Amino acid sequence: MKSVILPYRQLAIVQLALAIVLMPLIALWPRSGMAMLVLPLPGHSAGAALWARQQGLPLTGRGIAQGSLILIGRRPYTPFSALKAGALVFAVPSSLCQSPPTPQSANHQG
């Protein structure tokens, strides 16, 4: 059998493509103690809530998308664990999970 050796240019393109795919996945991988955005998949409107209940995670807030939830993970979760329930899980910065100030508190001077 003859082995196929890729030319250096093709190998570099494959490595770059792999890096482009893996970097966002690593950045969005939920870790323990991080805020998570749980999005229901189309046709699974209760998928996010079902997965959160199965994991015993309390609701921290609601996401922008319909049916999405924001939770704080207690342990590392794989995004694939939520697929059975019909949801996708992404890590989000906690700064994006803060509720906006109310008009009263924004205008309060003191």
Short mmCIF file of C-alpha atoms in Angstrom, two decimals:
data_model
loop_
_atom_site.label_atom_id
_atom_site.label_comp_id
_atom_site.label_asym_id
_atom_site.label_seq_id
_atom_site.Cartn_x
_atom_site.Cartn_y
_atom_site.Cartn_z
CA MET A 1 0.00 0.00 0.00
CA LYS A 2 1.21 3.41 -0.87
CA SER A 3 0.63 6.21 1.66
CA VAL A 4 -0.65 9.53 0.46
CA ILE A 5 1.34 12.55 1.60
CA LEU A 6 -0.41 15.90 1.36
CA PRO A 7 1.63 18.77 0.04
CA TYR A 8 2.51 21.39 2.66
CA ARG A 9 0.02 23.91 1.27
CA GLN A 10 -2.92 21.52 1.56
CA LEU A 11 -1.82 20.47 5.04
CA ALA A 12 -1.70 24.11 6.13
CA ILE A 13 -5.21 24.69 4.75
CA VAL A 14 -6.53 21.64 6.62
CA GLN A 15 -4.93 22.83 9.87
CA LEU A 16 -6.36 26.32 9.45
CA ALA A 17 -9.84 24.93 8.76
CA LEU A 18 -9.61 22.74 11.84
CA ALA A 19 -8.57 25.71 13.99
CA ILE A 20 -11.43 27.83 12.60
CA VAL A 21 -13.92 25.12 13.57
CA LEU A 22 -12.46 24.24 16.98
CA MET A 23 -11.76 27.69 18.43
CA PRO A 24 -15.42 28.80 18.72
CA LEU A 25 -16.40 25.38 20.06
CA ILE A 26 -13.77 25.61 22.80
CA ALA A 27 -14.79 29.17 23.68
CA LEU A 28 -18.49 28.25 23.86
CA TRP A 29 -18.00 25.00 25.82
CA PRO A 30 -19.91 25.25 29.15
CA ARG A 31 -17.70 25.02 32.23
CA SER A 32 -18.50 24.65 35.91
CA GLY A 33 -19.76 27.86 37.52
CA MET A 34 -20.24 29.65 34.18
CA ALA A 35 -23.47 31.05 32.87
CA MET A 36 -25.03 28.96 30.11
CA LEU A 37 -27.49 29.85 27.40
CA VAL A 38 -29.78 26.93 26.63
CA LEU A 39 -31.60 27.18 23.29
CA PRO A 40 -34.43 24.81 22.35
CA LEU A 41 -34.11 23.16 18.95
CA PRO A 42 -36.90 23.74 16.41
CA GLY A 43 -39.82 21.45 17.22
CA HIS A 44 -38.67 21.05 20.85
CA SER A 45 -40.09 24.17 22.48
CA ALA A 46 -39.73 22.71 25.99
CA GLY A 47 -36.29 21.20 25.33
CA ALA A 48 -34.32 23.82 27.27
CA ALA A 49 -36.57 23.63 30.34
CA LEU A 50 -36.66 19.83 30.20
CA TRP A 51 -32.86 19.58 30.12
CA ALA A 52 -32.47 22.13 32.95
CA ARG A 53 -34.94 20.19 35.10
CA GLN A 54 -33.14 16.88 34.39
CA GLN A 55 -29.84 18.46 35.48
CA GLY A 56 -31.38 20.06 38.59
CA LEU A 57 -30.35 23.56 37.48
CA PRO A 58 -32.30 26.57 38.75
CA LEU A 59 -33.45 29.19 36.28
CA THR A 60 -31.29 32.34 36.40
CA GLY A 61 -33.01 34.21 33.59
CA ARG A 62 -34.62 33.98 30.20
CA GLY A 63 -32.71 34.39 26.96
CA ILE A 64 -33.69 36.65 24.08
CA ALA A 65 -34.85 33.81 21.84
CA GLN A 66 -38.23 32.27 22.55
CA GLY A 67 -37.91 29.34 24.97
CA SER A 68 -34.24 30.01 25.75
CA LEU A 69 -32.97 30.00 29.32
CA ILE A 70 -29.92 31.29 31.17
CA LEU A 71 -28.57 28.97 33.86
CA ILE A 72 -25.48 28.70 36.04
CA GLY A 73 -23.81 25.31 35.70
CA ARG A 74 -22.73 23.42 38.79
CA ARG A 75 -20.37 21.12 36.92
CA PRO A 76 -18.94 20.90 33.41
CA TYR A 77 -21.58 19.95 30.85
CA THR A 78 -21.09 18.67 27.36
CA PRO A 79 -23.21 20.41 24.76
CA PHE A 80 -24.13 16.95 23.51
CA SER A 81 -25.90 16.05 26.77
CA ALA A 82 -28.65 18.55 25.98
CA LEU A 83 -29.25 17.27 22.45
CA LYS A 84 -31.31 14.32 23.76
CA ALA A 85 -33.71 16.78 25.35
CA GLY A 86 -33.83 18.92 22.21
CA ALA A 87 -31.65 21.83 23.28
CA LEU A 88 -28.26 23.39 22.58
CA VAL A 89 -26.01 24.65 25.41
CA PHE A 90 -23.47 27.47 25.07
CA ALA A 91 -21.28 29.21 27.64
CA VAL A 92 -21.94 32.94 27.85
CA PRO A 93 -20.09 35.68 29.75
CA SER A 94 -21.84 36.54 33.01
CA SER A 95 -21.69 40.23 32.04
CA LEU A 96 -24.26 39.49 29.31
CA CYS A 97 -26.59 37.91 31.87
CA GLN A 98 -27.17 41.02 33.98
CA SER A 99 -30.58 42.58 33.71
CA PRO A 100 -30.67 46.16 32.41
CA PRO A 101 -31.24 48.90 35.02
CA THR A 102 -34.81 49.94 35.57
CA PRO A 103 -35.77 53.48 34.51
CA GLN A 104 -36.28 54.46 38.16
CA SER A 105 -32.84 53.33 39.31
CA ALA A 106 -31.15 54.83 36.23
CA ASN A 107 -32.63 58.26 36.95
CA HIS A 108 -32.07 58.09 40.71
CA GLN A 109 -29.43 60.51 41.90
CA GLY A 110 -27.91 60.26 45.29
#
